[in-house]
Short mmCIF file of C-alpha atoms in Angstrom, two decimals:
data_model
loop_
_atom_site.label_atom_id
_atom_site.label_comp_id
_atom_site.label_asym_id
_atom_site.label_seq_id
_atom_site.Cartn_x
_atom_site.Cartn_y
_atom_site.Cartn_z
CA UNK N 3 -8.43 6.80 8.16
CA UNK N 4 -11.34 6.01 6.06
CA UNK N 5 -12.48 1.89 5.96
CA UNK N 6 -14.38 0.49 3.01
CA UNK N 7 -15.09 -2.69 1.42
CA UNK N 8 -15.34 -2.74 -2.39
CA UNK N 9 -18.00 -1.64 -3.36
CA UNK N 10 -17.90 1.22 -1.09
CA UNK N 11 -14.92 2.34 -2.88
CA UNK N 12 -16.53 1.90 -6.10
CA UNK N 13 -19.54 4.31 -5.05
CA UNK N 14 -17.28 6.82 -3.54
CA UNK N 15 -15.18 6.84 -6.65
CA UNK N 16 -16.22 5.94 -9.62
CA UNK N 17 -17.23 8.25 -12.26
CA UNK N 18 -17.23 6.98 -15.89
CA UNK N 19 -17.51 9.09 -18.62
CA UNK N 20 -16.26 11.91 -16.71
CA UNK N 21 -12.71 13.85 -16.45
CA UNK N 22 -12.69 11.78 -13.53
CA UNK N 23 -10.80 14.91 -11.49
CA UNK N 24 -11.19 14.41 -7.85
CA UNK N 25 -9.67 16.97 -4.74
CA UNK N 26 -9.09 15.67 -1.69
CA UNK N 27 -9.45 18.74 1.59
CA UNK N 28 -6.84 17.93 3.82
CA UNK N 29 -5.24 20.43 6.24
CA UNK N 30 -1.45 20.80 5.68
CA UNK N 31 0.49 17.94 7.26
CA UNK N 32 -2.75 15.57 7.10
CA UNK N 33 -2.73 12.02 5.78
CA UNK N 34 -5.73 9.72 4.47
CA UNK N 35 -5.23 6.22 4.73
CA UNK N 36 -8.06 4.41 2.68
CA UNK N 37 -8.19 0.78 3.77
CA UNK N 38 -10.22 -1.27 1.33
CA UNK N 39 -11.70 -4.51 2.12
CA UNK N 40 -12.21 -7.49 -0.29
CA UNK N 41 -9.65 -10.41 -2.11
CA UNK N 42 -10.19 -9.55 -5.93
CA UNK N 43 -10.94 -6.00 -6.49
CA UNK N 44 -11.86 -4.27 -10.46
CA UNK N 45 -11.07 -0.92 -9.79
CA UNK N 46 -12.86 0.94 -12.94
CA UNK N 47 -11.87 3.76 -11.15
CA UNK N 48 -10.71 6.96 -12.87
CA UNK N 49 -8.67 9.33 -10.56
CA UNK N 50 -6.99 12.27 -11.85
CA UNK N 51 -5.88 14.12 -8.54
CA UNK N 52 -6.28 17.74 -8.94
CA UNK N 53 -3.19 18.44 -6.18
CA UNK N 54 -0.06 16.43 -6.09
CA UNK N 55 0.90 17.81 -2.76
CA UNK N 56 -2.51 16.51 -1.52
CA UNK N 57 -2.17 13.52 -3.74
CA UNK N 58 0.94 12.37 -2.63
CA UNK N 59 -0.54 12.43 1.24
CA UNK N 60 -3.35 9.82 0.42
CA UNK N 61 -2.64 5.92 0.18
CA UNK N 62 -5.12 3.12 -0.30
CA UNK N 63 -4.45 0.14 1.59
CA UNK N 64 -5.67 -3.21 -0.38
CA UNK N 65 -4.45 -5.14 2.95
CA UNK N 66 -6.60 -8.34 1.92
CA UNK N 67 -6.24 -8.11 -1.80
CA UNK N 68 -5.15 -10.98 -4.05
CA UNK N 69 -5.75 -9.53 -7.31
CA UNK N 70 -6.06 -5.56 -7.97
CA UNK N 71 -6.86 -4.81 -12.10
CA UNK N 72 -7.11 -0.75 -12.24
CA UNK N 73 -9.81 -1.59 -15.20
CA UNK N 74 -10.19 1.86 -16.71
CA UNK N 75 -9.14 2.42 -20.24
CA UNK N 76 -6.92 5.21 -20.21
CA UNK N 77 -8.03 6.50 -16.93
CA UNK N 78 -5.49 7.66 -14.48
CA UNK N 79 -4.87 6.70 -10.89
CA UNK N 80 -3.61 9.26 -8.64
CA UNK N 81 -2.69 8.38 -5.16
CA UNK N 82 -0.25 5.78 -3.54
CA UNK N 83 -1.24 1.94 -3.67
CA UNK N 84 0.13 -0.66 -0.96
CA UNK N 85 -1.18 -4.09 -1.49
CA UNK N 86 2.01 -6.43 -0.64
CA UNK N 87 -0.15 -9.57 -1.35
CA UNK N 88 -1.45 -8.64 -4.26
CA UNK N 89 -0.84 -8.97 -8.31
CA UNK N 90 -1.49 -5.12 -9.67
CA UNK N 91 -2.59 -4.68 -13.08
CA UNK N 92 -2.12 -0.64 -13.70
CA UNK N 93 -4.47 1.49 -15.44
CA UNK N 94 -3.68 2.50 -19.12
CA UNK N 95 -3.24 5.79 -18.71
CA UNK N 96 -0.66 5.85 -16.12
CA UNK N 97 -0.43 6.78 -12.20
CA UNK N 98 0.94 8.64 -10.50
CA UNK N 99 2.23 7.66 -6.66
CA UNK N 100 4.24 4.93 -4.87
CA UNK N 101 3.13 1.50 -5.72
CA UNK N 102 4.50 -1.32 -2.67
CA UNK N 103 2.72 -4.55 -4.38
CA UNK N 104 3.52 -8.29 -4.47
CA UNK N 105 3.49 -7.97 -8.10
CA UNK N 106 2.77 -6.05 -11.15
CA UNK N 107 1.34 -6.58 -14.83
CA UNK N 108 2.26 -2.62 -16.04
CA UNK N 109 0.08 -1.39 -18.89
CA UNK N 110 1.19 2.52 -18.72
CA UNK N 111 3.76 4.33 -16.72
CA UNK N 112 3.78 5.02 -13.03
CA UNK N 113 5.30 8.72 -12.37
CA UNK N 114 6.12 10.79 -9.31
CA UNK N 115 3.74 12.91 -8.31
CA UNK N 116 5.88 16.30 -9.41
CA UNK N 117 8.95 17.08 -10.90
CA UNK N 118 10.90 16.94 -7.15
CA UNK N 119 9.99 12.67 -7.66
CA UNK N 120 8.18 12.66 -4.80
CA UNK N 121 6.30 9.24 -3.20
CA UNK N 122 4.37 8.94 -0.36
CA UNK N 123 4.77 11.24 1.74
CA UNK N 124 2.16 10.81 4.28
CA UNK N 125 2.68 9.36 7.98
CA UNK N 126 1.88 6.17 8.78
CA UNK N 127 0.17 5.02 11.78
CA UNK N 128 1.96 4.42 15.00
CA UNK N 129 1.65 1.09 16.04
CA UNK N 130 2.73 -0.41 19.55
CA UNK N 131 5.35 -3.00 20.01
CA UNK N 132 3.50 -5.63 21.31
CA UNK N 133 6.24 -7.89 21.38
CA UNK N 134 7.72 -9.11 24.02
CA UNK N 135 11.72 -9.19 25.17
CA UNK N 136 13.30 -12.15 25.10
CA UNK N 137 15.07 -11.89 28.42
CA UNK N 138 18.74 -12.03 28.51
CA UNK N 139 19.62 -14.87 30.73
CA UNK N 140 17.17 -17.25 28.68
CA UNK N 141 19.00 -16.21 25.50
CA UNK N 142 22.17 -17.52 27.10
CA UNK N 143 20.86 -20.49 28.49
CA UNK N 144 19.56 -21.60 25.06
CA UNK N 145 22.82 -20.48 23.36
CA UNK N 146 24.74 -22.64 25.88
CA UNK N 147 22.85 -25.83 25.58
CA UNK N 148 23.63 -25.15 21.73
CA UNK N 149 27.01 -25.37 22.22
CA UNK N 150 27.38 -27.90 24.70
CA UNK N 151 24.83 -30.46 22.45
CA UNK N 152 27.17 -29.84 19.63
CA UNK N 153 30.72 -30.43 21.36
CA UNK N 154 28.81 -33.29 22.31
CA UNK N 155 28.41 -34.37 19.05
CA UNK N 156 31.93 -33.99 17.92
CA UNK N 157 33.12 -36.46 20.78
CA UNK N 158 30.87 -39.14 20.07
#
């Protein structure tokens, strides 16, 4: 899991005027989650993964983002975007992943990442259940004073 803010992403990624191919070294079974920091995000970033079977293991996580706009003309994106709170404008030229957003302004297609129309298919964190039971005979009681308040009701 890799944490940046904005900018950081930008200086890790950005290459204008290049082919903008990138290659990502992870060990079979491996997954890079890319958590990127910041509400309104220009992402002149140009991406063209160089291994969909890598690829399709890394996701970028805009968990704070209100506005993503993928800013590159015809530049590619390669890798998987969640950013449930956001509004996603895609790049030109296409990407290629799964894309879980609030909502989307499309300016070129989004593709699997090989002909099998594969998504994500990295693992996702494990994260405990930190909530609690309700216990049974509380559930009850509640249910029960439901009832009884409403057959009140119908008498009166």
């Amino acid at each position: 899991m890799l944490n940046l803010t904005q900018s950081e992403m930008m200086a890790l990624f950005e290459n204008p005027g290049a082919t903008g191919d990138i290659g990502f070294a992870l060990d079979t079974g491996v997954s890079l989650i890319i958590n990127v920091a910041g509400t309104d995000i220009d992402a002149d970033i140009r991406m063209n993964t160089v291994d969909d079977a890598v690829a399709s293991r890394v996701l970028f996580n805009f968990y704070e983002a209100n506005t993503i706009d993928f800013v590159t003309p015809w530049g590619n994106f390669g890798a998987s975007v969640l950013a449930p709170f956001a509004e996603v404008t895609t790049p030109q030229g296409g990407a290629f992943g799964t894309f879980v957003v609030g909502s989307m302004i499309q300016r070129g297609e989004l593709r699997p990442y090989d002909d099998q129309q594969t998504g994500y298919a990295g693992a996702l964190p494990d994260f405990p259940d930190d909530t609690p039971a309700v216990p049974l005979p509380a559930g009850l009681l509640l249910l029960g004073s439901a009832f009884a308040l409403a057959g009140l009701r119908r008498r009166g």
